Amino acid sequence: MSTELTVYNSLSRQKEVFTPLNAGHVGLYVCGPTVYNPVHLGNCRTFVSFDIVYRYLLAKGYKVRYVRNITDVGHLTDDGEDRMSKGARLEQLEPMEVAQKFANQFHDVMRTLNALPPSIEPRATGHIIEQIELVQEIINNGYAYEVNGSVYFDVAAYNAANEDRYGELSGRRIDELLSESRELKSQDEKRNPSDFAIWMKAHEDHILRWNSPWGEGFPGWHLECSAMSTKYLGEEFDIHGGGNDLKFPHHENEIAQNVGACRHAGARYWIHTNMLLMNGKKMSKSDGNTITPEELFSGDSPHVSEGYSPLVVRFFMLQSHYRSTMDLSDEALQAAKKGHTRLMEAWNILQDLEAKGGGQNDTVGKELEEGLAAAYAEMDDDFNTPRALARIFELVTRINALQGGQLSLEEVSPDRLADFLTRLGTLLFDVLGLRNEAASAGAEQEALSNAMQIILDLRQQARTDKNWALSDKLRDALSHAGITVKDGKDGATWSIE
RNA sequence: GGUUGGGUGGCCGAGUGGCUAGGCAAAGGUCUGCAAAACCUUGUACGGCGGUUCGAAUCCGCUCCCAACCUCCA
C-alpha cells in the first residue's frame, strides 16, 4: 500500500500532490545559516525538519540533490554592519576564520543531531562571480539600477512588467509597502523604499569586498541563494525551504531576483518551518530565555534539570509538526526522554520475538503491517512526523503485548514479522533518523553485556533460593550504578538509565 | 499599524463538520516474593462572544492573547 506524497506549498497556501520536475529526481534547496555566531537551537529545529524531508524523499526512492548554503557575506545587521565583520570584530578574527569556526560548530551540532549532510554546501563568498553575473542580467532586463556603485532591485519596474507578482509568497501588497515611505538610513539612493540592494558599494572600512563592474563592493544578502540555487539546481527546481522568518523579505526577494534574471521563479514548492519557543515565549538572549544546543545536551543551563541526549532532542522535535511552533520546556523534554526510551526498548524487544504463527494464524501480524502502513501514510501527508509517531506507539503497545503474553506469537507469521522488522527499522532509523544508542555495540559493550549476564544469573540463583535480601541488594546496587533490572516472565533484562 | 500562522485536557502535541490521535503525568486493575517494566481500564479539552448547520472544537464574523516578519515610535 502506498499513498501519494502531499506537501504544503507556501506559495499556494495549501497542500499539493508532490510531482517532481524530472521523474525520479528531486532538487531541494534549503537556506542555511549565516555563520557569524554559534548556531541557534531554533535553526537546529529547522534543519532537522528538512533532514526529515530529505530522508523521506530518499526513502521514497528519489535521487535527491540537497543543496544547503552557508551565508558568509552580505547579511547586514540593523546598523548596516556586515554580520561577518561584526563577528570578526567581536572575536578578533579574520572574517573567514569566523565563518570557518562557526561553520565547523554548526556541522558538529547537526552531526550530533544525526542530520545527514547536504549533497552540496556552497558558500556565498565562493560564488561572487555568479552573483555579479546575476546582477548584470537583472540590470540588462531592466529590473535594477545603479547608484554610486550600488545596485538596487527596482521593485516597481519588476511589478509593472510581471503582473504585480512581488509579494506573492508573503502576501504583502506592494502599494502598502510603497506607501510606507519613511526614510531610513542610507536608503536615500533607492527610488522606492521597497527596492533592495543586490550589490552594495564597500566603504573604506568594509573588509569583505570584491571588484565588480560597479566598483569595489559586496553582494546583497538575498542574492547568494538565487545564484547558488540556479547554479546547482537549475533555473527551475522542485523544493525550496527555510525558516518562516525568511519568508519576507529574503525569499520574496529571491523569487524577484530569479524572475528578474531568467523569467523563472526558481522553486515550485516552498516549504517553511515554524519557530521554536522556550517556556511559551520566543528565545531571546536579552532576557535570558535562551539555551544553546550544547547547554541542552550537557544540562549546563538553568532551564533544564539535566542534559538530554541529542537523539532525545531530535525525537522531541519530531513530536511536533514542522509547520507549528514548538514549545521547549524541561517538562516536555522529560516526557520526550521517557517516550524515546519506551520506543527504543520496544525495538530491542522486537529483535528477540519469535513468531510462531503461519497460514491463517496471522491476525496480529496483519495488524502490525497495517499499523506500519498507516505510519508511512502519515509521512506522505506533508511529512507528518507526530502522527507517524502516534501510529508507531500503537505498534509499540502491540510489540510489548506480544512479549508480555497479552497477545499471542501464534498469531504472527515469521515472514510477516521479518518484513515488519525491516520496514519499521527503515522508518525509525533511515527516515526519522533516530538511533538506538544502547545497541551501538563495540567490544566494551560486548564485555559489559557478558558481565551483566553473569550478575543476572547469580541474582536468579538467589531468587530461586528465595534469598530476597541478596537479590534486592544486587538490584539496588545495579540501580545505583545506573542500570535498571526488569524481571520478566522469561528472566530478567537490563537497560542503562 | 500591516502580512502570515497560532490559541486543544495537569504538561507537550496531532487532527477534524458527527467516528479513541499519540507521548508524559494521574487514578484503578492484572502480573510480580516485593519493586520496576509491561498489559488492560479511566478522567475535566478544544481562548471568549455571536452566527451558519440536524449537529462545530472543526465553517463565518467580532473580540482577547501568543509567535514570526515588515513598519511605526522611541
Tab-separated table of C-alpha atoms (C1' of nucleotides) in Angstrom, chain A residues 13 170-172 176 182 184 245 247-248 275 277 282 319-321 324-327 331-332 335 338-339 342 384 386-387 390-391 393-394 397 400 406 463 468 471-472 475 486-487 489, chain B residues 1-8 10-16 20-26 29-41 66-74:
chain	number	residue	atom	x	y	z
A	13	ARG	CA	-1.098	28.082	0.972
A	170	SER	CA	4.425	36.559	1.749
A	171	GLY	CA	1.046	38.079	0.956
A	172	ARG	CA	2.404	41.583	1.146
A	176	GLU	CA	1.255	49.122	1.114
A	182	ARG	CA	9.537	56.615	5.762
A	184	LEU	CA	15.638	55.013	6.616
A	245	ASP	CA	11.277	34.201	9.380
A	247	LYS	CA	9.733	34.326	4.026
A	248	PHE	CA	9.921	38.085	3.877
A	275	MET	CA	9.704	28.773	15.152
A	277	LEU	CA	9.794	28.753	21.560
A	282	LYS	CA	10.429	33.344	21.999
A	319	GLN	CA	6.775	15.085	18.117
A	320	SER	CA	5.548	18.349	16.652
A	321	HIS	CA	4.786	19.174	13.056
A	324	SER	CA	3.728	24.504	14.064
A	325	THR	CA	5.564	26.479	16.645
A	326	MET	CA	7.141	24.176	19.168
A	327	ASP	CA	7.491	24.918	22.836
A	331	GLU	CA	8.826	19.057	31.468
A	332	ALA	CA	8.242	18.412	27.777
A	335	ALA	CA	8.265	13.352	28.628
A	338	LYS	CA	10.699	8.605	28.534
A	339	GLY	CA	8.787	8.167	25.316
A	342	ARG	CA	9.950	3.231	25.565
A	384	ASN	CA	3.582	14.463	9.494
A	386	PRO	CA	3.890	13.457	15.099
A	387	ARG	CA	1.127	11.380	13.561
A	390	ALA	CA	1.456	8.123	17.168
A	391	ARG	CA	0.940	5.159	14.837
A	393	PHE	CA	3.490	3.960	19.510
A	394	GLU	CA	0.371	1.943	18.858
A	397	THR	CA	1.984	-1.427	22.616
A	400	ASN	CA	5.165	-5.230	24.267
A	406	GLN	CA	-1.220	-10.463	26.255
A	463	ARG	CA	15.744	-15.641	43.758
A	468	TRP	CA	15.334	-11.829	48.610
A	471	SER	CA	18.557	-10.366	45.029
A	472	ASP	CA	17.273	-6.952	46.125
A	475	ARG	CA	19.182	-4.904	42.022
A	486	LYS	CA	13.443	-5.641	34.982
A	487	ASP	CA	12.127	-9.069	35.855
A	489	LYS	CA	8.398	-13.949	32.513
B	1	G	C1'	-0.436	49.665	12.288
B	2	G	C1'	0.285	45.713	8.140
B	3	U	C1'	1.279	40.428	6.458
B	4	U	C1'	1.323	35.301	7.951
B	5	G	C1'	0.420	31.402	11.341
B	6	G	C1'	-1.432	30.007	16.052
B	7	G	C1'	-4.540	29.650	20.879
B	8	U	C1'	-6.716	21.959	22.246
B	10	G	C1'	-2.087	18.653	34.541
B	11	C	C1'	2.331	19.284	30.609
B	12	C	C1'	3.781	18.637	25.361
B	13	G	C1'	1.319	17.918	20.933
B	14	A	C1'	-1.808	15.915	16.328
B	15	G	C1'	-6.390	16.343	13.990
B	16	U	C1'	-11.173	17.144	12.247
B	20	U	C1'	-10.270	6.947	20.738
B	21	A	C1'	-4.619	10.919	17.969
B	22	G	C1'	-0.042	9.902	20.477
B	23	G	C1'	3.756	10.775	24.379
B	24	C	C1'	4.414	12.171	29.607
B	25	A	C1'	1.935	12.748	34.284
B	26	A	C1'	-2.521	10.978	37.390
B	29	G	C1'	-6.838	-3.256	37.848
B	30	U	C1'	-3.674	-7.666	36.003
B	31	C	C1'	1.176	-9.688	36.535
B	32	U	C1'	5.312	-9.961	40.336
B	33	G	C1'	8.282	-12.569	46.578
B	34	C	C1'	8.477	-7.076	46.523
B	35	A	C1'	9.559	-3.327	43.094
B	36	A	C1'	10.262	-1.744	38.181
B	37	A	C1'	8.688	-2.679	33.390
B	38	A	C1'	4.672	-4.401	30.589
B	39	C	C1'	-0.606	-5.085	29.571
B	40	C	C1'	-5.992	-3.560	30.460
B	41	U	C1'	-9.387	0.405	32.052
B	66	C	C1'	0.746	34.419	21.531
B	67	A	C1'	4.654	33.978	17.696
B	68	A	C1'	7.426	35.366	13.115
B	69	C	C1'	8.285	39.088	9.616
B	70	C	C1'	7.531	44.238	7.941
B	71	U	C1'	6.566	49.086	9.689
B	72	C	C1'	5.927	52.947	13.297
B	73	C	C1'	7.578	55.160	17.740
B	74	A	C1'	11.497	55.986	20.900
